[in-house]
mmCIF file of C-alpha atoms and ligand atoms in Angstrom:
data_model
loop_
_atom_site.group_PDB
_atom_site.id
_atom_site.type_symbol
_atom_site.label_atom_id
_atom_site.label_comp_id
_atom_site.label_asym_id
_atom_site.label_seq_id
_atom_site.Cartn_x
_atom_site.Cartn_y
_atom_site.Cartn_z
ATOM 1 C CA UNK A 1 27.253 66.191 -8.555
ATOM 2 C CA UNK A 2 23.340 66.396 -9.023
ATOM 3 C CA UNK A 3 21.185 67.370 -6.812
ATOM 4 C CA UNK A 4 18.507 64.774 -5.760
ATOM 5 C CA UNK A 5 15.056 65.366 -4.913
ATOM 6 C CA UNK A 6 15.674 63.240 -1.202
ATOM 7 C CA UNK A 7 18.432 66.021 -0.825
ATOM 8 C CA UNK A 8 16.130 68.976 -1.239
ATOM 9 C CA UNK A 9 13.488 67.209 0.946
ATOM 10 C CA UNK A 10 16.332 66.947 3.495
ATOM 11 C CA UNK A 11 17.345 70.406 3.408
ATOM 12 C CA UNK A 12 13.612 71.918 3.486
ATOM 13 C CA UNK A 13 12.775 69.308 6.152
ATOM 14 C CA UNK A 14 15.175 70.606 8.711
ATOM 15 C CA UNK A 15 14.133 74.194 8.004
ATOM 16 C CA UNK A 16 10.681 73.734 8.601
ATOM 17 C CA UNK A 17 11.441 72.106 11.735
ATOM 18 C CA UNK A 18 12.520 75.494 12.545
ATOM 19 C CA UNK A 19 10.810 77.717 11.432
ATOM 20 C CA UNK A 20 6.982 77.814 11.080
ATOM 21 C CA UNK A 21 6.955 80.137 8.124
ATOM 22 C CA UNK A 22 5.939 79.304 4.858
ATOM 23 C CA UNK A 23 7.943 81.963 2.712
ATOM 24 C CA UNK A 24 6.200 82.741 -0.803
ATOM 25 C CA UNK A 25 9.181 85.584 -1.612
ATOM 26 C CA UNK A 26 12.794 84.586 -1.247
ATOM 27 C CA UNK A 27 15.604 87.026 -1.025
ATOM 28 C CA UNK A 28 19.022 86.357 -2.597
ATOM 29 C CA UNK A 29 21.473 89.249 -0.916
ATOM 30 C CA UNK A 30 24.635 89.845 -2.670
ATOM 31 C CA UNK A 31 27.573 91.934 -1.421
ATOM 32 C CA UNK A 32 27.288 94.410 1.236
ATOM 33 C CA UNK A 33 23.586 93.881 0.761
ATOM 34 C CA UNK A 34 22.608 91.511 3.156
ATOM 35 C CA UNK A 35 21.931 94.311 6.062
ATOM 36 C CA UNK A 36 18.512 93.534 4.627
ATOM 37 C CA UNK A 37 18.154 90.426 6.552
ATOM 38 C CA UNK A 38 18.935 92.285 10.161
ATOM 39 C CA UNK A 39 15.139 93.653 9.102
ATOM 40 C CA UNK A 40 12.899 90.926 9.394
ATOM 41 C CA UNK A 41 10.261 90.373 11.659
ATOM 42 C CA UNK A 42 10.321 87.503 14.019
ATOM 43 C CA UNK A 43 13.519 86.250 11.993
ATOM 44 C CA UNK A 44 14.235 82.555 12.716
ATOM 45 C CA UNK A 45 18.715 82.642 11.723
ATOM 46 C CA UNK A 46 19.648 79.093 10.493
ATOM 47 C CA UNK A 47 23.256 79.052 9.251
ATOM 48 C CA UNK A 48 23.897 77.077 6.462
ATOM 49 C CA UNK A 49 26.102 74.653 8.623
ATOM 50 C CA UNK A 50 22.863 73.164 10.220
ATOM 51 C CA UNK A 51 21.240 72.811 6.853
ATOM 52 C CA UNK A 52 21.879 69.314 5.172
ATOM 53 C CA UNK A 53 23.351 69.240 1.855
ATOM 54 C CA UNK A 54 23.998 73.257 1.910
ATOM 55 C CA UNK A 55 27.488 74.175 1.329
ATOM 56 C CA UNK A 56 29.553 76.840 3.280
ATOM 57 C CA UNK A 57 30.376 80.454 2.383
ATOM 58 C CA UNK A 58 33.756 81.590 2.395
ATOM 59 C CA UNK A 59 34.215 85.485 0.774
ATOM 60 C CA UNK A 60 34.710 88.076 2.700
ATOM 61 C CA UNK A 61 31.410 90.489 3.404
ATOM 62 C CA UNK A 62 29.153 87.899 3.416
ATOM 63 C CA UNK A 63 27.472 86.182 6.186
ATOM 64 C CA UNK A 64 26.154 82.269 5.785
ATOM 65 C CA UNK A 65 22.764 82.096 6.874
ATOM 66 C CA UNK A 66 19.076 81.544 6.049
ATOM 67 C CA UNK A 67 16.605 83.985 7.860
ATOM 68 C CA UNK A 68 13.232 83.219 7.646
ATOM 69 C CA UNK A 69 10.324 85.738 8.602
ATOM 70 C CA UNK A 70 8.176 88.732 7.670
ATOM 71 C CA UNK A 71 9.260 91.638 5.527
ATOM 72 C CA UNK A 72 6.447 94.230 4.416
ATOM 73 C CA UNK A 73 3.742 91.683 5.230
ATOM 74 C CA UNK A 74 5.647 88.962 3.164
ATOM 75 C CA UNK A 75 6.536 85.747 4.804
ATOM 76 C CA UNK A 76 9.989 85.652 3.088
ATOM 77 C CA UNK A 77 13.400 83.166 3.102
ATOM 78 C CA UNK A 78 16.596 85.232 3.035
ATOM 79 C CA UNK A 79 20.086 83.841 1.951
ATOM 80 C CA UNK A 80 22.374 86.042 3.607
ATOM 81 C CA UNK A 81 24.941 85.539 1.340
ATOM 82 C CA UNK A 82 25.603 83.589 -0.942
ATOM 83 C CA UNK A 83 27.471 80.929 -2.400
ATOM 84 C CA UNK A 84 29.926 81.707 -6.229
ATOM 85 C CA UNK A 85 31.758 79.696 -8.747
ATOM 86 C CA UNK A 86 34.703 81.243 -7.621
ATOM 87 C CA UNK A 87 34.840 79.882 -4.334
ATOM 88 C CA UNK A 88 35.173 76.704 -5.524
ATOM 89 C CA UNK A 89 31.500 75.242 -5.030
ATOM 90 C CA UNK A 90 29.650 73.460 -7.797
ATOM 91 C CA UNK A 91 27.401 74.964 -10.045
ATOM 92 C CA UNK A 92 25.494 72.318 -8.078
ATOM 93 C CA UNK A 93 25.947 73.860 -4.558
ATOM 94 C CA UNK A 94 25.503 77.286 -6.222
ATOM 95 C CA UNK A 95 22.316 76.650 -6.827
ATOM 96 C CA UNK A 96 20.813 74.154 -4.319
ATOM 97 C CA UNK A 97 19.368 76.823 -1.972
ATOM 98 C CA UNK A 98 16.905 77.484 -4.903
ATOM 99 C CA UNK A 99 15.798 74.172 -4.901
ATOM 100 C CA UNK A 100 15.122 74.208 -1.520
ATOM 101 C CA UNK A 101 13.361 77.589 -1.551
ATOM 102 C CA UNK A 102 11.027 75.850 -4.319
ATOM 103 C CA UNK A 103 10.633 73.253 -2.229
ATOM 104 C CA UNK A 104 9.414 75.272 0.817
ATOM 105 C CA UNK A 105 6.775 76.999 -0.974
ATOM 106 C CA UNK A 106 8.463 79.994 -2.681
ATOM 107 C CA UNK A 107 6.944 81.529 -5.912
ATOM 108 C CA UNK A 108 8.802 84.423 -6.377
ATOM 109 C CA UNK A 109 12.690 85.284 -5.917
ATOM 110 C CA UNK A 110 14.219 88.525 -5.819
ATOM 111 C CA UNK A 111 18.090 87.997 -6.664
ATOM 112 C CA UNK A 112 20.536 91.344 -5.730
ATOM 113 C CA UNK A 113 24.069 91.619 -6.328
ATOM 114 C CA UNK A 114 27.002 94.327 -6.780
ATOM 115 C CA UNK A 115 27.722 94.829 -10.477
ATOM 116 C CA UNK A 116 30.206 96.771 -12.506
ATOM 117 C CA UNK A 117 29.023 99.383 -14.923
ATOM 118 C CA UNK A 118 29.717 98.358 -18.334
ATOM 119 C CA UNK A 119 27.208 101.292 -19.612
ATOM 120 C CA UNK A 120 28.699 104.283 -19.747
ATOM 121 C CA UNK A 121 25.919 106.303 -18.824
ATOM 122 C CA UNK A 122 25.320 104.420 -15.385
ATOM 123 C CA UNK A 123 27.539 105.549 -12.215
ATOM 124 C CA UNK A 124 28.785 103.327 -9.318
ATOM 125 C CA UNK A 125 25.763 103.781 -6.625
ATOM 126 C CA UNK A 126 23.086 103.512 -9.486
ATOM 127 C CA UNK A 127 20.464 100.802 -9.229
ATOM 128 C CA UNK A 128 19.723 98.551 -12.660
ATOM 129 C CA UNK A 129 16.581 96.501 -12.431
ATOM 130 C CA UNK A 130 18.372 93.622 -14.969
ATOM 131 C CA UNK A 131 16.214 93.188 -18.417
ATOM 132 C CA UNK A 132 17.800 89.641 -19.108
ATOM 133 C CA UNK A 133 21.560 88.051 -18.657
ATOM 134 C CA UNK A 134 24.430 86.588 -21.114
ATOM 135 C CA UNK A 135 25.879 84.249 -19.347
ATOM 136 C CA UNK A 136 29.627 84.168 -19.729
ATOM 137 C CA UNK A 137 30.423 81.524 -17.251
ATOM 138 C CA UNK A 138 29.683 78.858 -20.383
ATOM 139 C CA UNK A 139 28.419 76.664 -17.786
ATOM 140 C CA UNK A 140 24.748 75.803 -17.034
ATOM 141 C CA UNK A 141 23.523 73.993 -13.810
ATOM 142 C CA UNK A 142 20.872 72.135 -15.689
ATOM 143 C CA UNK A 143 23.527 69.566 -17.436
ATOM 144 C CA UNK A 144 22.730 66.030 -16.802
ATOM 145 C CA UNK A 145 20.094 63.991 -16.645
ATOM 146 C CA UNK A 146 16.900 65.595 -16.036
ATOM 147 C CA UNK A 147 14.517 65.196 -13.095
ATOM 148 C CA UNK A 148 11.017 66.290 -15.239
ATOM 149 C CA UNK A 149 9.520 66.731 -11.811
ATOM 150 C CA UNK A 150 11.675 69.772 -10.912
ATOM 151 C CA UNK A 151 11.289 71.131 -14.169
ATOM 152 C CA UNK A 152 11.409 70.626 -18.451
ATOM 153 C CA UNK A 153 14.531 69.369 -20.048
ATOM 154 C CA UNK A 154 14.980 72.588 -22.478
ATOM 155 C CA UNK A 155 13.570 75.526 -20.556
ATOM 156 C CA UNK A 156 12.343 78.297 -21.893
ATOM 157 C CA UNK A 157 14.823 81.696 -20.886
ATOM 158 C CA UNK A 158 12.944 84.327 -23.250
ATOM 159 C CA UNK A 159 11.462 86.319 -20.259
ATOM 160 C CA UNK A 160 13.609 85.247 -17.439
ATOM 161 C CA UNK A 161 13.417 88.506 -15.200
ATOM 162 C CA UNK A 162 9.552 88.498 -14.868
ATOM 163 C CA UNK A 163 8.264 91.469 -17.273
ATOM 164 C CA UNK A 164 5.207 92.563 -14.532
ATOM 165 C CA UNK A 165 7.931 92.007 -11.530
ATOM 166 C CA UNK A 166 10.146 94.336 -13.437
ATOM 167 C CA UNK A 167 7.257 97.144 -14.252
ATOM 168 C CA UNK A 168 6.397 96.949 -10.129
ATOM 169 C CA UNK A 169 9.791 97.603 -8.937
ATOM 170 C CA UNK A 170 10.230 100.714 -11.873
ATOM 171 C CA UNK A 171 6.640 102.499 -10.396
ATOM 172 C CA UNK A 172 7.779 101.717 -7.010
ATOM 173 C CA UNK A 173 11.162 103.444 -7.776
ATOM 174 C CA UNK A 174 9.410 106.049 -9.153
ATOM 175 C CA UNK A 175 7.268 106.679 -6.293
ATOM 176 C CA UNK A 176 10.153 106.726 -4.025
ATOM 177 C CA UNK A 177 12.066 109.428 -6.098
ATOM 178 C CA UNK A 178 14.629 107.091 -6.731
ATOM 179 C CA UNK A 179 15.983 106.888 -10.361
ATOM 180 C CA UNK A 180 16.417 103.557 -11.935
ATOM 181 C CA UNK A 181 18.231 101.788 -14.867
ATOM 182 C CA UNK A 182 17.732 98.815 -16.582
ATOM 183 C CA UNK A 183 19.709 96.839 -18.640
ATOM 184 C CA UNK A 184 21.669 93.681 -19.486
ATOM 185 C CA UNK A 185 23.511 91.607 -16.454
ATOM 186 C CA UNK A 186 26.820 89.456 -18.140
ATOM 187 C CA UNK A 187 28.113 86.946 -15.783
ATOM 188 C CA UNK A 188 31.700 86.096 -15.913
ATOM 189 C CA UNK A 189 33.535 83.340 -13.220
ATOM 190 C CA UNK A 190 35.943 85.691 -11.449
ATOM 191 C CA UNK A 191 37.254 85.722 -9.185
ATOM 192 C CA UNK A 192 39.540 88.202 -11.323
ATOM 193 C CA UNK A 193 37.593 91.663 -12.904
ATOM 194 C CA UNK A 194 37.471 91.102 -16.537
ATOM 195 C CA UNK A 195 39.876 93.416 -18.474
ATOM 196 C CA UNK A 196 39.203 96.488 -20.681
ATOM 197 C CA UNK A 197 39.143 93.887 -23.437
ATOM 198 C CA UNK A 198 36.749 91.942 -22.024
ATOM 199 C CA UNK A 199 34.405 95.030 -21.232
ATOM 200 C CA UNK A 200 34.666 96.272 -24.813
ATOM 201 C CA UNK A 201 33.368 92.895 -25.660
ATOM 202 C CA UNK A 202 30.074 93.074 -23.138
ATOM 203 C CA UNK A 203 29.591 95.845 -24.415
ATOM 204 C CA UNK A 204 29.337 95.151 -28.015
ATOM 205 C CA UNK A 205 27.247 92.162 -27.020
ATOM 206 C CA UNK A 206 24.681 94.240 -25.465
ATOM 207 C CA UNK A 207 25.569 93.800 -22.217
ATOM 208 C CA UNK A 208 25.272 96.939 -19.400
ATOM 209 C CA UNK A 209 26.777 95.333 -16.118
ATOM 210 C CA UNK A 210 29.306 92.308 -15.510
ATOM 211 C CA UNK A 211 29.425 90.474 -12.147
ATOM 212 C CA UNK A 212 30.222 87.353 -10.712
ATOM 213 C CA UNK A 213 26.716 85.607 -9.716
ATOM 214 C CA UNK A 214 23.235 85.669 -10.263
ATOM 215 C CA UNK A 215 23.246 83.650 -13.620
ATOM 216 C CA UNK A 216 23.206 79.857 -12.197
ATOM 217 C CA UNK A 217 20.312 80.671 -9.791
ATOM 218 C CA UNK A 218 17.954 82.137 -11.961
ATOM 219 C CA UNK A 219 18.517 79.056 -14.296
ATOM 220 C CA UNK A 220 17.402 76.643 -11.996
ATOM 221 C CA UNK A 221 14.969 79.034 -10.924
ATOM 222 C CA UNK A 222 13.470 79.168 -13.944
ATOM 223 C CA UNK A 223 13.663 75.602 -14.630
ATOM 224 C CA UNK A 224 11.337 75.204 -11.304
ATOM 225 C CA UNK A 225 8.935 78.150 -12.488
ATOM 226 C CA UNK A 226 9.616 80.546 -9.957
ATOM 227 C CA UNK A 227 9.291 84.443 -11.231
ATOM 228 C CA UNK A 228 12.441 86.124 -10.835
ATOM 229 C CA UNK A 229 13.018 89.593 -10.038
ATOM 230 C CA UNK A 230 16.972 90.781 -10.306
ATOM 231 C CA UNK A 231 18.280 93.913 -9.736
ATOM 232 C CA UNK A 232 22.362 95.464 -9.480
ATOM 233 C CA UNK A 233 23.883 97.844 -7.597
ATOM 234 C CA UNK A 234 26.182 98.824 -9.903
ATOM 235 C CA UNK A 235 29.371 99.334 -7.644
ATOM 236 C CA UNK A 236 32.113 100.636 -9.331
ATOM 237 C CA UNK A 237 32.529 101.222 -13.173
ATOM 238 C CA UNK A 238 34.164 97.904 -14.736
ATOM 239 C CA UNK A 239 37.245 97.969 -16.516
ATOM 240 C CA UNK A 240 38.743 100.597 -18.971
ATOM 241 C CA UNK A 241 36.439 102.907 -18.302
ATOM 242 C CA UNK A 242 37.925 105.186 -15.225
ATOM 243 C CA UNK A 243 41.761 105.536 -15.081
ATOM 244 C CA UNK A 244 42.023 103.459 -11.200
ATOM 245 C CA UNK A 245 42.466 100.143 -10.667
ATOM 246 C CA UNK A 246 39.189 97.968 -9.583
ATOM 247 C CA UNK A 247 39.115 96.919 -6.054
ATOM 248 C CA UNK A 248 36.537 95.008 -3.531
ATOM 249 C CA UNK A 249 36.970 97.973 -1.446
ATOM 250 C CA UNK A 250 35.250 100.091 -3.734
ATOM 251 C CA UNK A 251 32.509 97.836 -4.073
ATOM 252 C CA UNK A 252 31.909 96.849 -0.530
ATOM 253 C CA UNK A 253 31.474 101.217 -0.062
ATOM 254 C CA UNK A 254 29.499 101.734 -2.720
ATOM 255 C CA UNK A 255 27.224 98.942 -1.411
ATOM 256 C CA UNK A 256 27.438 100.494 1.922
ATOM 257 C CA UNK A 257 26.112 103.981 0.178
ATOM 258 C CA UNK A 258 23.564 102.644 -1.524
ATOM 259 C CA UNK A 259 21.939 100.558 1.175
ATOM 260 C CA UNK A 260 19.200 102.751 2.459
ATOM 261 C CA UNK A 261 17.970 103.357 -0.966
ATOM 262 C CA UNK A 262 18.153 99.435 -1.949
ATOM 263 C CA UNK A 263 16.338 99.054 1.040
ATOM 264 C CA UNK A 264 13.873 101.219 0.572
ATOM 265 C CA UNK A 265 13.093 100.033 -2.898
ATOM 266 C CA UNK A 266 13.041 96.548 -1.808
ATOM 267 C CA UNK A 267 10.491 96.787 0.525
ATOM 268 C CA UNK A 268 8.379 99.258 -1.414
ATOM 269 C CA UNK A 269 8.496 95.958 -4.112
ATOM 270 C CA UNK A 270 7.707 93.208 -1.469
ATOM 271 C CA UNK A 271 4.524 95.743 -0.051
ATOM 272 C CA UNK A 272 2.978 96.211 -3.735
ATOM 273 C CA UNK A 273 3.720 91.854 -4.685
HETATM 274 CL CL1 6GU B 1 33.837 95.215 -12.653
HETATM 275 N N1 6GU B 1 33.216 92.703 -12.583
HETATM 276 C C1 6GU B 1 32.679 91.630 -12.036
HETATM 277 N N2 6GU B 1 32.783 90.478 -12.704
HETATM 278 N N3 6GU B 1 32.032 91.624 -10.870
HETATM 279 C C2 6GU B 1 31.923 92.793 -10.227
HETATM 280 C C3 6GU B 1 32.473 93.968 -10.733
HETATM 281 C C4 6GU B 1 33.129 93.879 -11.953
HETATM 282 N N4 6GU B 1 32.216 94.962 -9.861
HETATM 283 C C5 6GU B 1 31.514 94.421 -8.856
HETATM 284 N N5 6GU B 1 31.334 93.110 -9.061
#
């Protein structure tokens, strides 16, 4: 189904009755990562229920709600959680809440998620600030007709993850002490882990980390000109590479590890925007 321009003016309606924030960052929170959003200053919680048009969330470990508010002197829009192919929901639904964040005034996104490590030199609890994506869903929320006013038919993807945005959040990490990678973010459909075949492939592709999101929202935020920032905790190595099985326990710990550091490095990045 496409999304329609009186849809998005529906949605962003109804959270501006809400809220009187006008966010100019918003904050994409993959798994175990949305303790982020219990942060916020003077957060106004709208679940996605109460939101026109939004879908629902249904995976485990992730909450569905917007939070509006200030981070590090930012007036920002948080999805706390967020929505995947795997669940069912149309690339449409996927990607709807960027729409609306466009819509509401936002210039700048910074996407997270959990990743597997398809690089051999990362470990699980490392944090890769993501160079560009290969998008291994074969599916692309921008079929169909066009609406030219939220954005060009053929859009351009050559520097998707904002160059400057990623320089900012490497100086911040170094001036936090916290060591950084930086590489190439493949996006498969799930909901199963790829197999050691699979990884073999990324990896001759050029691709560092595999995971399950990400891709269809920074497509349509592209196509709407917002500057996207994107970075992985890379949870657990992917397949092939250790000798145990994968497991959403693993990544929902790692995530849990991690979070003070993620934190940290995230609001370091929002204070220098
Ligand atoms: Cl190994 N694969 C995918 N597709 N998503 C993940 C993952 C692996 N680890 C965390 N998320």
């Amino acid at each position: 189904m496409q999304i329609t321009r009186m849809q998005i003016k529906e949605a962003a309606k109804a959270i501006e009755s809400k809220s009187k924030v006008t966010p100019r960052v918003g904050l994409i929170l993959g798994s175990g990562l949305g303790v982020l959003a219990e942060e916020i200053q003077e957060p106004v919680k709208i679940p996605y229920e109460e939101i026109p048009h939004f879908p629902v969330s249904t995976v485990e470990g992730h909450v569905g709600q917007l939070v509006l508010g200030k981070l590090e002197g930012q007036s920002v829009v948080v999805m706390q959680g967020r929505f995947h192919l795997y669940e069912g929901h149309e690339l449409s639904s996927v990607t709807f809440p960027i729409r609306v964040m466009k819509e509401l005034g936002v210039e700048t996104i910074l996407v997270t998620n959990a990743a597997g490590g398809v690089n051999e030199s990362f470990e699980p609890g490392d944090l890769m600030i993501i160079r560009d994506h290969i998008n291994l869903m074969f599916r692309n929320p921008l079929i169909g007709p066009n609406d030219p006013e939220l954005g060009p038919r053929f859009p351009d993807m050559s520097q998707a993850y904002d160059p400057k945005l990623r320089e900012l959040a490497k100086q911040v990490a170094v001036q936090q002490g916290i060591s950084i990678q930086e590489g190439v973010y493949a996006g498969f459909l799930g909901p199963t882990y790829e197999t050691p075949a699979e990884i073999r492939m990324v990896r001759k592709i050029g691709g560092d980390a595999v995971g399950m999101s990400t891709v269809p929202e920074v497509i349509v935020a592209r196509h709407a000109g917002i500057r996207v920032l994107g970075i992985s905790c890379i949870s657990n190595m992917a397949a092939g590479i250790l000798p145990q099985p994968l497991s959403h326990e693993e990544v929902m710990e790692t995530a849990e590890q991690v979070k003070e550091k993620f934190i940290g490095l995230v609001r370091g990045i929002l204070k220098s925007l």
